[in-house]
Coordinates of C-alpha atoms and ligand atoms in Angstrom, one line a residue:
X1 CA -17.3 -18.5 -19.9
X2 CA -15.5 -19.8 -22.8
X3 CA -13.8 -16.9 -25.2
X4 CA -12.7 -16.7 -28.9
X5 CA -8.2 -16.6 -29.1
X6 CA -7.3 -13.0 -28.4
X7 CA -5.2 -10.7 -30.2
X8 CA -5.8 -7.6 -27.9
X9 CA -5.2 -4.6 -26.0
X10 CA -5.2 -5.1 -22.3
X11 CA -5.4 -1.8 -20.4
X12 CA -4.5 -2.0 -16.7
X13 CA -5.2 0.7 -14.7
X14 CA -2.9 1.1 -11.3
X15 CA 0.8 0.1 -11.2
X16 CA 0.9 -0.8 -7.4
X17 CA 1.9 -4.6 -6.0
X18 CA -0.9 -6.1 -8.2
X19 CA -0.6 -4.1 -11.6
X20 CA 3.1 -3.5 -11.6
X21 CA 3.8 -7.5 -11.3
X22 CA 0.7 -8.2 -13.9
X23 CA 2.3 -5.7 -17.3
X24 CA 5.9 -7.3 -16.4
X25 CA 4.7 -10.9 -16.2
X26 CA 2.1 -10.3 -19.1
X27 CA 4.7 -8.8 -21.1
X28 CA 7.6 -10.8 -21.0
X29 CA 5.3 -13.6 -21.5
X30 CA 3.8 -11.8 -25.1
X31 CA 5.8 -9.2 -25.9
X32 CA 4.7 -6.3 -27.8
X33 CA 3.8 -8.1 -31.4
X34 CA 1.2 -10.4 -30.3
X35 CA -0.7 -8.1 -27.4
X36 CA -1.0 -4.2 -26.8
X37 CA -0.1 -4.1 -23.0
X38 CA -0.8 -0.5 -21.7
X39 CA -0.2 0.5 -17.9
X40 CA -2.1 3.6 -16.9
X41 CA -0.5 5.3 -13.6
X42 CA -0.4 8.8 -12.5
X43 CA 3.1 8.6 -10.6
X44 CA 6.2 8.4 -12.7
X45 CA 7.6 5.6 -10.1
X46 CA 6.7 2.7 -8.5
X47 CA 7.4 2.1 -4.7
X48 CA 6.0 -0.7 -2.5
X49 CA 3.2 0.3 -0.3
X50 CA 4.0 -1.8 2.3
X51 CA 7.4 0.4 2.6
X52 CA 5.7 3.6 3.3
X53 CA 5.5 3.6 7.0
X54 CA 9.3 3.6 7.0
X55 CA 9.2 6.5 4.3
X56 CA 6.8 8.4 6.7
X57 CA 9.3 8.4 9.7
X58 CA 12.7 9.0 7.8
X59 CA 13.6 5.1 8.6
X60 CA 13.7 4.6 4.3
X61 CA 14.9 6.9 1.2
X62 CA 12.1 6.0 -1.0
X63 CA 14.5 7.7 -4.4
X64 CA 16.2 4.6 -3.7
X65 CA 13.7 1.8 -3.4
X66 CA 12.0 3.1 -6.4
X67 CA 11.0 1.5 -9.8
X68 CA 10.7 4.3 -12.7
X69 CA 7.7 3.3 -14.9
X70 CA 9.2 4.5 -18.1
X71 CA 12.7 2.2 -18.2
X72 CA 10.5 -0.8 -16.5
X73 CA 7.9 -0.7 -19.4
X74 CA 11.0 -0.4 -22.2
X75 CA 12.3 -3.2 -20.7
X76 CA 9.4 -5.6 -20.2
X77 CA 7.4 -4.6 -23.3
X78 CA 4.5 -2.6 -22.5
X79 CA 3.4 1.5 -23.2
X80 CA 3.1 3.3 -19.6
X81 CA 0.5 5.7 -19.6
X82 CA 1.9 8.4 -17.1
X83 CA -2.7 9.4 -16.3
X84 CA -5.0 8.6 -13.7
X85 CA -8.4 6.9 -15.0
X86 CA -11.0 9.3 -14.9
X87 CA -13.9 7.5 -16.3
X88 CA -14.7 4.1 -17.7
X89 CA -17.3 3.8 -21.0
X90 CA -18.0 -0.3 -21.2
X91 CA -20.1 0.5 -23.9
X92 CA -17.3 1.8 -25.8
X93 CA -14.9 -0.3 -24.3
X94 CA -12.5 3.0 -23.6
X95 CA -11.3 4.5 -20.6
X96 CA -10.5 8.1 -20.6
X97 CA -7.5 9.2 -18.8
X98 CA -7.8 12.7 -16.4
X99 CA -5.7 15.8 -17.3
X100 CA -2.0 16.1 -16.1
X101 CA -0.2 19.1 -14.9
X102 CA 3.2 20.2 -14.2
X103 CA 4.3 21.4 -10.8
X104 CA 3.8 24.9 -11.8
X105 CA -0.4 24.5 -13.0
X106 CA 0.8 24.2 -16.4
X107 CA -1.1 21.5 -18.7
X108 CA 1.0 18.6 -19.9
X109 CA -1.6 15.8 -21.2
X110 CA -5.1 16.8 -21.6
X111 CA -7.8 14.2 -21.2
X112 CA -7.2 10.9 -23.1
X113 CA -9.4 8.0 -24.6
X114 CA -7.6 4.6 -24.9
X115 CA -9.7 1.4 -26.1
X116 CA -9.5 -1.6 -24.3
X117 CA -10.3 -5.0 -25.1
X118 CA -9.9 -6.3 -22.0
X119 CA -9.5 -3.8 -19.1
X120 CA -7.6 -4.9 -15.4
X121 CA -8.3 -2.6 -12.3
X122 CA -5.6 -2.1 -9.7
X123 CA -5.6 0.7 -8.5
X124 CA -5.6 -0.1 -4.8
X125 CA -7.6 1.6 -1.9
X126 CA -7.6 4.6 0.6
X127 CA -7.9 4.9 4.5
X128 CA -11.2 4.3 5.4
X129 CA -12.2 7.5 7.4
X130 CA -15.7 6.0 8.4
X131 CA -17.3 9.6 7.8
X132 CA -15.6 10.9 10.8
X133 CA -15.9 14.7 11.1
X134 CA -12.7 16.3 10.5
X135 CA -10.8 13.4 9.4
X136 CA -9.8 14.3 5.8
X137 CA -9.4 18.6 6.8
X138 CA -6.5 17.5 9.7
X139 CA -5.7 13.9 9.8
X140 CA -2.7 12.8 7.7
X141 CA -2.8 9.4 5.5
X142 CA 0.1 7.1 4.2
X143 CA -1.9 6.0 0.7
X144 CA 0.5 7.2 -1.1
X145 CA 4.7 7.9 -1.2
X146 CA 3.6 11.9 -1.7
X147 CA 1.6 11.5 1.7
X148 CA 4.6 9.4 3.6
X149 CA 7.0 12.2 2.3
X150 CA 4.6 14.5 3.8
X151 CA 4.4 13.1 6.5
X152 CA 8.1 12.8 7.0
X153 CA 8.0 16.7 6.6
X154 CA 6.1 17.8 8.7
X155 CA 7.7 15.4 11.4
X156 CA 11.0 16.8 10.8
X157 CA 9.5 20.8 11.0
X158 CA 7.7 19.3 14.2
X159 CA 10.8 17.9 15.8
X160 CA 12.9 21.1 14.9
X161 CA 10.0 23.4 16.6
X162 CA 10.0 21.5 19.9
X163 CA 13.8 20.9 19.9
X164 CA 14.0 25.2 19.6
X165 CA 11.0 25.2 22.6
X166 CA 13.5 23.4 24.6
X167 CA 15.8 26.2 25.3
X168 CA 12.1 28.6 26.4
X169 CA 10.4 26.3 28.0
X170 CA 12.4 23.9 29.2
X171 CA 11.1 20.2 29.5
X172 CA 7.9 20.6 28.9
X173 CA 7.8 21.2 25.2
X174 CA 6.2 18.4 23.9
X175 CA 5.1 16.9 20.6
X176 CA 1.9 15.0 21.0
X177 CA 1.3 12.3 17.9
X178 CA -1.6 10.7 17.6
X179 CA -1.9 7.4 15.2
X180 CA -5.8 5.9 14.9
X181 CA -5.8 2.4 13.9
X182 CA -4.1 -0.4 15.7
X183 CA -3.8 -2.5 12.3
X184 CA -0.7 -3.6 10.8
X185 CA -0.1 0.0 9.2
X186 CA -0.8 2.2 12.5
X187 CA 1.4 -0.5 14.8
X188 CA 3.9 -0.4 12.5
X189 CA 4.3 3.0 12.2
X190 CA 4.7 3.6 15.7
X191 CA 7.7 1.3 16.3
X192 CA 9.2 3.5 12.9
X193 CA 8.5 6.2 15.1
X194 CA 10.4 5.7 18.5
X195 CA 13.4 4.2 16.5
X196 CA 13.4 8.1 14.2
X197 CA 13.6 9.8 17.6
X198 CA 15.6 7.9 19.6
X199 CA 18.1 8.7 17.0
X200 CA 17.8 12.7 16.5
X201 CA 20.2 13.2 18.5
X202 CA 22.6 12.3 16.8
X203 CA 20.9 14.2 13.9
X204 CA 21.7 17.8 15.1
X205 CA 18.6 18.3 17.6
X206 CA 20.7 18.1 20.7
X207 CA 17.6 18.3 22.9
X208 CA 15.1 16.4 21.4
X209 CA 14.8 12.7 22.8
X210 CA 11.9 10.3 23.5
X211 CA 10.5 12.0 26.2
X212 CA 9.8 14.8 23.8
X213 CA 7.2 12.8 22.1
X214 CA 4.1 11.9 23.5
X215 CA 3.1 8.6 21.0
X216 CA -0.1 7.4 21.6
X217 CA -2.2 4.8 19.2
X218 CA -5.9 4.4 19.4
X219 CA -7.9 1.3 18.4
X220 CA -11.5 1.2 18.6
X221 CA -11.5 -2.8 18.9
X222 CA -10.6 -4.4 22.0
X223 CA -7.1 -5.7 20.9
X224 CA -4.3 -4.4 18.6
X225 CA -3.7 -6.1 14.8
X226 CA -7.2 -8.2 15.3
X227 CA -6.1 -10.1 12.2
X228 CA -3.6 -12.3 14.2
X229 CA -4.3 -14.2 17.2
X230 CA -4.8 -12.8 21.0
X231 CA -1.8 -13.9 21.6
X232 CA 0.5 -12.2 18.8
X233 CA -1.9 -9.2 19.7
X234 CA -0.7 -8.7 23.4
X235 CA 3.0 -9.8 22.5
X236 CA 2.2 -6.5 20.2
X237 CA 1.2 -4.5 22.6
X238 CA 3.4 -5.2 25.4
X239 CA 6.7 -4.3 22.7
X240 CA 4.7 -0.6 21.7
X241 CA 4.0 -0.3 25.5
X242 CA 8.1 -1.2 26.4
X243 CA 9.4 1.3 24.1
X244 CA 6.7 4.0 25.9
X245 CA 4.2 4.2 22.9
X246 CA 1.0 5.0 24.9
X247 CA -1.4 2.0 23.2
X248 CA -5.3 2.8 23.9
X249 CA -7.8 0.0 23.3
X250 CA -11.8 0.2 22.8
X251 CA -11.0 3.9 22.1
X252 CA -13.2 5.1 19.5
X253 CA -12.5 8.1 18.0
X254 CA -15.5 10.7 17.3
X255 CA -13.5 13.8 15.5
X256 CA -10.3 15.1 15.0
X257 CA -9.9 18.7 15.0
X258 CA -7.0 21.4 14.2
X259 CA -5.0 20.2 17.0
X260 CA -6.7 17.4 19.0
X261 CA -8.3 14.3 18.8
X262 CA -12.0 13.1 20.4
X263 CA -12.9 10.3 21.6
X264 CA -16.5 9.0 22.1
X265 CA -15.6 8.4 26.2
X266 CA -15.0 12.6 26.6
X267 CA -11.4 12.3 26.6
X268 CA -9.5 15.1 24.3
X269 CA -6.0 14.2 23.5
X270 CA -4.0 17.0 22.6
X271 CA -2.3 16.0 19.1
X272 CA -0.1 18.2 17.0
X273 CA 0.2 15.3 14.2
X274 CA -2.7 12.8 13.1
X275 CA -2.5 9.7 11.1
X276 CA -5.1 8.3 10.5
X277 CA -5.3 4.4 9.5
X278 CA -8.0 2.5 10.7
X279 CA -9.0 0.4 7.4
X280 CA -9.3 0.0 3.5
X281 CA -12.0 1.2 1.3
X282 CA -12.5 2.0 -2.4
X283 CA -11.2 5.3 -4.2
X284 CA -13.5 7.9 -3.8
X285 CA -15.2 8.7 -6.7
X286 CA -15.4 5.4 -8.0
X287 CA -19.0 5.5 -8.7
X288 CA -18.7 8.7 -10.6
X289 CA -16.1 6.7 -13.0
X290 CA -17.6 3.5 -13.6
X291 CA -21.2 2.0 -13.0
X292 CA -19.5 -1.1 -11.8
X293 CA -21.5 -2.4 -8.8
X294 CA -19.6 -1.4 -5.8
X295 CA -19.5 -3.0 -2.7
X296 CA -20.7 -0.9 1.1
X297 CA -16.7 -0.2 1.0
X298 CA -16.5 1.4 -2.0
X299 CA -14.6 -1.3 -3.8
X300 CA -15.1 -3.4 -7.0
X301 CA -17.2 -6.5 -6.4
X302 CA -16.2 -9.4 -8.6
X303 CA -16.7 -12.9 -9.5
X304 CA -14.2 -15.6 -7.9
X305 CA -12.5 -15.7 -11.6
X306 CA -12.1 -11.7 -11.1
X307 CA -14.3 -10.6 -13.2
X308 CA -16.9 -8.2 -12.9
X309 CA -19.7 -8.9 -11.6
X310 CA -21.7 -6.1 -14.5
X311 CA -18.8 -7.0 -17.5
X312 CA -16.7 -10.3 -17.8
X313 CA -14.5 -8.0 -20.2
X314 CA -13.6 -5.7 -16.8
X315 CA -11.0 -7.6 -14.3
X316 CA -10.3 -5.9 -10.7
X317 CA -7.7 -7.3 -8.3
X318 CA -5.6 -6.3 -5.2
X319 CA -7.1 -3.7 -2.6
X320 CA -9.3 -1.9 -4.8
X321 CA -11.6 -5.1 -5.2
X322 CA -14.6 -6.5 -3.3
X323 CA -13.6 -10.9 -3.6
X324 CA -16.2 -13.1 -2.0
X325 CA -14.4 -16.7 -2.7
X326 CA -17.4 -19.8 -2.4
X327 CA -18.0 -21.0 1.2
X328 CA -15.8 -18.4 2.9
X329 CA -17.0 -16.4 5.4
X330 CA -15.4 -12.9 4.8
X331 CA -13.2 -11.2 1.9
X332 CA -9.9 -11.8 0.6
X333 CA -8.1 -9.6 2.8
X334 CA -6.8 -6.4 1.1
X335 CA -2.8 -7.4 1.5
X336 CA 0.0 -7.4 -0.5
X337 CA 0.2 -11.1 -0.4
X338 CA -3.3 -11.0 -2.3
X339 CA -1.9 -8.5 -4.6
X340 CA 0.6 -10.7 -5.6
X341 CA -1.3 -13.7 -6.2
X342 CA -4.0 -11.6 -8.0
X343 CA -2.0 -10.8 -10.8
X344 CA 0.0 -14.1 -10.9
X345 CA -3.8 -15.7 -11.3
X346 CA -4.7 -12.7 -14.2
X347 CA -1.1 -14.3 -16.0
X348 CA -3.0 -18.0 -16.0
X349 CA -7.0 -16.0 -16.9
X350 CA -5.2 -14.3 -20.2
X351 CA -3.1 -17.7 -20.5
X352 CA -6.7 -19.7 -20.5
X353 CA -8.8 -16.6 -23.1
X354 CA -6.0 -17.0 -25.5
X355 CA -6.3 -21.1 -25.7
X356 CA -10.5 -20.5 -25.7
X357 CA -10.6 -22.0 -22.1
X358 CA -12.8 -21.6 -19.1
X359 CA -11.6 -19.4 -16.8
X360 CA -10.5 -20.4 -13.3
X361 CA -12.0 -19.2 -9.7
X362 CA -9.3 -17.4 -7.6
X363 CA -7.7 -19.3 -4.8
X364 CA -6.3 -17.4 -2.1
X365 CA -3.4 -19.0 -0.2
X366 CA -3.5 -17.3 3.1
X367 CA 1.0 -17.5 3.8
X368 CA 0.2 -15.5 7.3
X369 CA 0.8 -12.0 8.6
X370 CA 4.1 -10.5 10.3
X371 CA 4.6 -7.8 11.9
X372 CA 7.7 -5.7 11.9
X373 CA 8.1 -3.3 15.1
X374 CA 11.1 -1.7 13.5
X375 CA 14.3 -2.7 14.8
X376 CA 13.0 -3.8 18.1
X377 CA 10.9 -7.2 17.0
X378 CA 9.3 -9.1 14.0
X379 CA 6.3 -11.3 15.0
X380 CA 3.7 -13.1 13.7
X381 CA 2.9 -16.2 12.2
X382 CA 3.4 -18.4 9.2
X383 CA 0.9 -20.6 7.4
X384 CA 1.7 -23.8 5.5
X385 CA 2.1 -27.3 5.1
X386 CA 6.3 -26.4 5.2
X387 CA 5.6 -25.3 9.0
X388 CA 3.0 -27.9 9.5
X389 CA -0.6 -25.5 9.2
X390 CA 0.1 -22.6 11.9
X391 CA 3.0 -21.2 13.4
X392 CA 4.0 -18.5 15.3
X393 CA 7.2 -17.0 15.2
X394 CA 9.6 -14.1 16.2
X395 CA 12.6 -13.1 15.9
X396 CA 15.5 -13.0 13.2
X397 CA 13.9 -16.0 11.6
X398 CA 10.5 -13.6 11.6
X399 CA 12.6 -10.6 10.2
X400 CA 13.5 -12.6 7.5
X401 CA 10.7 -13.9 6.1
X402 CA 9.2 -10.4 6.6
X403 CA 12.2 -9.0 4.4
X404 CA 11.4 -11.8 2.1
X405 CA 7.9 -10.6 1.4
X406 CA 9.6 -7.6 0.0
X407 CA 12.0 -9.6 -2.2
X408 CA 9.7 -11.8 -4.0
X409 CA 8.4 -8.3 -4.7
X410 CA 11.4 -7.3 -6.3
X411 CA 11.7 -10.5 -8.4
X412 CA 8.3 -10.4 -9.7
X413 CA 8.2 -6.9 -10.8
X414 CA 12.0 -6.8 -12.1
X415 CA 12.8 -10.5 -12.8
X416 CA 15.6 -12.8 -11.0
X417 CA 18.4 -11.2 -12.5
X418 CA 17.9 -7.5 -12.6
X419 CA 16.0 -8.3 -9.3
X420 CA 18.8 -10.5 -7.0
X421 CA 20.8 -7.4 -8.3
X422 CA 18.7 -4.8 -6.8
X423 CA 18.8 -6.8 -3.5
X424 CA 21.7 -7.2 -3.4
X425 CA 22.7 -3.6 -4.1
X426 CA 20.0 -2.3 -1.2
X427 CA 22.0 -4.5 1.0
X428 CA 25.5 -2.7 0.5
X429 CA 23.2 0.1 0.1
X430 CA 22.0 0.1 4.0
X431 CA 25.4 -0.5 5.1
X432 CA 27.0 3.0 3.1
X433 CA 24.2 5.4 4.1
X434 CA 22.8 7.3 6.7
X435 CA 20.1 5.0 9.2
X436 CA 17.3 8.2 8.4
X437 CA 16.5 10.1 6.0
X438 CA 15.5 13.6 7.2
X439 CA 14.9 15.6 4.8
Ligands
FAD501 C1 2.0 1.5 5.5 C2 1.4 0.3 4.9 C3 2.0 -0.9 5.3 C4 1.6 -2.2 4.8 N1 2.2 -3.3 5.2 C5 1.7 -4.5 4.7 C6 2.4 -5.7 5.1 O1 3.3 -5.7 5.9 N2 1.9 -6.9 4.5 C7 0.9 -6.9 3.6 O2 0.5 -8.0 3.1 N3 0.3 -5.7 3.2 C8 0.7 -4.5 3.7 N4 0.1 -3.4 3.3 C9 -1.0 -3.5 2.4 C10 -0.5 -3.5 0.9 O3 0.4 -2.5 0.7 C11 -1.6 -3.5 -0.1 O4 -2.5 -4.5 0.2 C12 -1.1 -3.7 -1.5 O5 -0.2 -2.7 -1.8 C13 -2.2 -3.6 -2.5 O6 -1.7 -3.7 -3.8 P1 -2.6 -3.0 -5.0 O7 -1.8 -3.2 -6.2 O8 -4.0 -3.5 -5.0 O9 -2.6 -1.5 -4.7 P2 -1.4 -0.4 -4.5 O10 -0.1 -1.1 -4.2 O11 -1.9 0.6 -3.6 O12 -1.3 0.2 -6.0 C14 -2.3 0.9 -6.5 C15 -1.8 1.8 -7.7 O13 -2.9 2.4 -8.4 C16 -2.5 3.7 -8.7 N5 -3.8 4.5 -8.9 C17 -4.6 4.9 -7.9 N6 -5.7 5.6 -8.5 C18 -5.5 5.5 -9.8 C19 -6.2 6.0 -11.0 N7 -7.4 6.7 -10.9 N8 -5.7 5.7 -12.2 C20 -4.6 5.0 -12.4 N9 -3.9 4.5 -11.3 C21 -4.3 4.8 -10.1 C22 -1.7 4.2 -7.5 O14 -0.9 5.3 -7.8 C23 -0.9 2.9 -7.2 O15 0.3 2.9 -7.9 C24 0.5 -2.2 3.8 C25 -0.1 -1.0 3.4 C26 0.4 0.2 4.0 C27 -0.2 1.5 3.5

């Protein structure tokens, strides 16, 4: 479609990898005269998703890998609405933002309305819990930096209790963890895992060592992180296996209760701590806030230019949409890598409505997938015409283009100055503070 020059408000909702890079970009580019630039986000800071399995097992202290909203929007030019979305009125063209609360009940905003001329959803995605019974009463999720801190919790209090059990019962005290989903996030989490334990000891829990955790991850497919070759896959599983991570294939898991976990063979696995992360879906509830067509996930289905299929005015990107590009055979993956080229494409789509230009289809440039198995290993594989199409690699050289993933983060959402300085300071940072945070 081809649009009039805009002098607008653009409301995006979600300041994750997608939305946090889109208000910086979008504002440095316009600044506040020519374009209202509003970011509505419950949390008052930003941390990087990808980050939270080392949150969850003590390996990272989120306070210091985090982005406050309020100075970031000061400095790059857009209002930061501290809301969640609650409902979407296209007729209107206004979103209304949910009620906020302090810690103690009390209410702090109530509900909002904010116009929009244009309107950018990123608000990301959930665990996909497949309806399983009691999945959302006892498993634990890492969606969010309040669910890896929880997580982290309750580990610690877990740890403590069987370190204590030690002196009763001798050996046998034991902390089974369970982790469903042998995707990037579950795998990943259970390297995090052995390398928090290993080093308790040295943390004041005299007794507590490996052998006090029973570790084991559950897939339902036939191989671990199915989005990388078979090869990759069983180099994965052979490191989890080494560092005595007990990794179950075709094991499908039919409930979870208070303090074990089902499976569809029989088998009951005894399990004092679930996490559950088999999979992406939409926000629950996203029906009741928009009537934007939704796809069997529960995410946003769009047009390859990002918009809408129902409204060209409405723009979704990242993990909370549903992208079909022509002639491919599944979905843009939900990844941060998509994130980030999302929202650099939403920079060029406002670029092209302010000249009166077409807009463009969505290209995704698939860079590959790495995995990082803590300290132990970095795997995976690179894509591009630099490596000549496919590559896999390992290694230091892996470790570092994981760590680089990160860091192009940190320059999109902060800019190469303030940016190179941030990395530069979490590098001296590493080196002055404790390996885990534990508490
Ligand atoms: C543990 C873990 C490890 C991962 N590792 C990798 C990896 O190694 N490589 C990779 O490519 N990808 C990885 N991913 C996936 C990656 O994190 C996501 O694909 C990426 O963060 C998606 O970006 P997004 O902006 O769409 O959503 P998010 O980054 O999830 O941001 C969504 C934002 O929307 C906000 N929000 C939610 N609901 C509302 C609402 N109602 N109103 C307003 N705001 C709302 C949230 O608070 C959040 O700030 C990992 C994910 C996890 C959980």
């Amino acid at each position: 479609m081809t649009n009039k020059p805009l002098k607008t408000q653009i409301v995006v909702v979600g300041g994750g990898a997608a939305g946090l890079a889109l208000v910086r970009k979008l504002g440095a580019k316009y600044g506040r005269e020519k374009h209202d630039i509003i970011l509505i986000e419950p949390n008052r800071t930003h941390v990087w998703k990808p980050l939270l399995h080392e949150v969850a097992a003590g390996a990272l202290d989120a306070n210091a890998d985090e982005i406050g909203y309020g100075g970031h929007a000061a400095r790059w030019n857009y209002r930061f609405f501290p809301a969640a979305l609650e409902k979407i009125d296209r007729e209107r063209q206004m979103v209304r933002t949910a009620q906020v609360f302090d810690d103690d009940g009390e209410l702090i905003l109530d509900n909002h309305e904010i116009r929009y001329d244009y309107l950018v959803l990123a608000m990301g995605g959930v665990s996909n819990d497949f309806g399983t019974p009691g999945v959302r009463e006892h498993a634990m999720f890492l969606d969010s930096r309040a669910e890896a801190d929880r997580f982290r919790n309750k580990l610690l209090g877990q740890c403590l209790r069987v370190d204590a059990l030690h002196d009763l019962e001798g050996k046998d005290a034991n902390l089974p963890i369970c982790i469903i989903g042998g995707g990037a996030t579950g795998v990943e989490l259970s390297a995090e895992l052995v390398n928090s334990v290993r080093a308790l000891r040295s943390y004041g829990l005299e007794r507590f060592d490996q052998d006090a955790m029973t570790l084991t991850l559950l897939e339902a497919g036939p191989r671990l992180v199915p989005a990388l070759s078979e090869e990759i896959s069983e180099n994965v599983r052979d490191e989890l296996v080494d560092l005595g991570v007990d990794v179950r294939l075709e094991a499908m898991v039919s409930e979870v209760t208070e303090n074990s976990v089902k499976l569809k063979d029989g088998t009951e696995l005894p399990a004092a701590m679930v996490l559950w992360a088999a999979g992406v879906r939409g926000h629950h509830g996203l029906s009741e806030m928009t009537d934007l067509e939704l796809s069997r996930s529960g995410t946003i289905v769009v047009e390859p230019t990002l918009q809408t299929k129902n409204d060209p005015r409405i723009f979704a990107m990242g993990d909370c949409c549903f992208c079909m590009l022509p002639g491919a055979e599944r979905p843009v993956p939900p990844r941060a890598q998509t994130a980030h080229q999302m929202a650099e494409h939403m920079v060029h789509q406002f670029d092209r409505l302010e000249k009166g230009q077409r807009l463009e289809p969505f290209v995704y440039d698939d860079k590959g997938s790495l995995i990082s198995l803590s300290r132990f290993e970095t795997l995976g594989s690179l894509m591009g015409n630099l490596v000549g199409g496919k590559m896999a690699i390992r290694g230091r050289f892996a470790r570092m283009a994981y760590m680089s993933l990160y860091r192009m983060h940190l320059l999109s959402v902060l800019g190469w100055w303030r940016g190179g300085l941030t990395i530069v300071g979490q590098f001296f940072g590493k080196v002055a503070k404790p390996r885990l945070k534990l508490h």
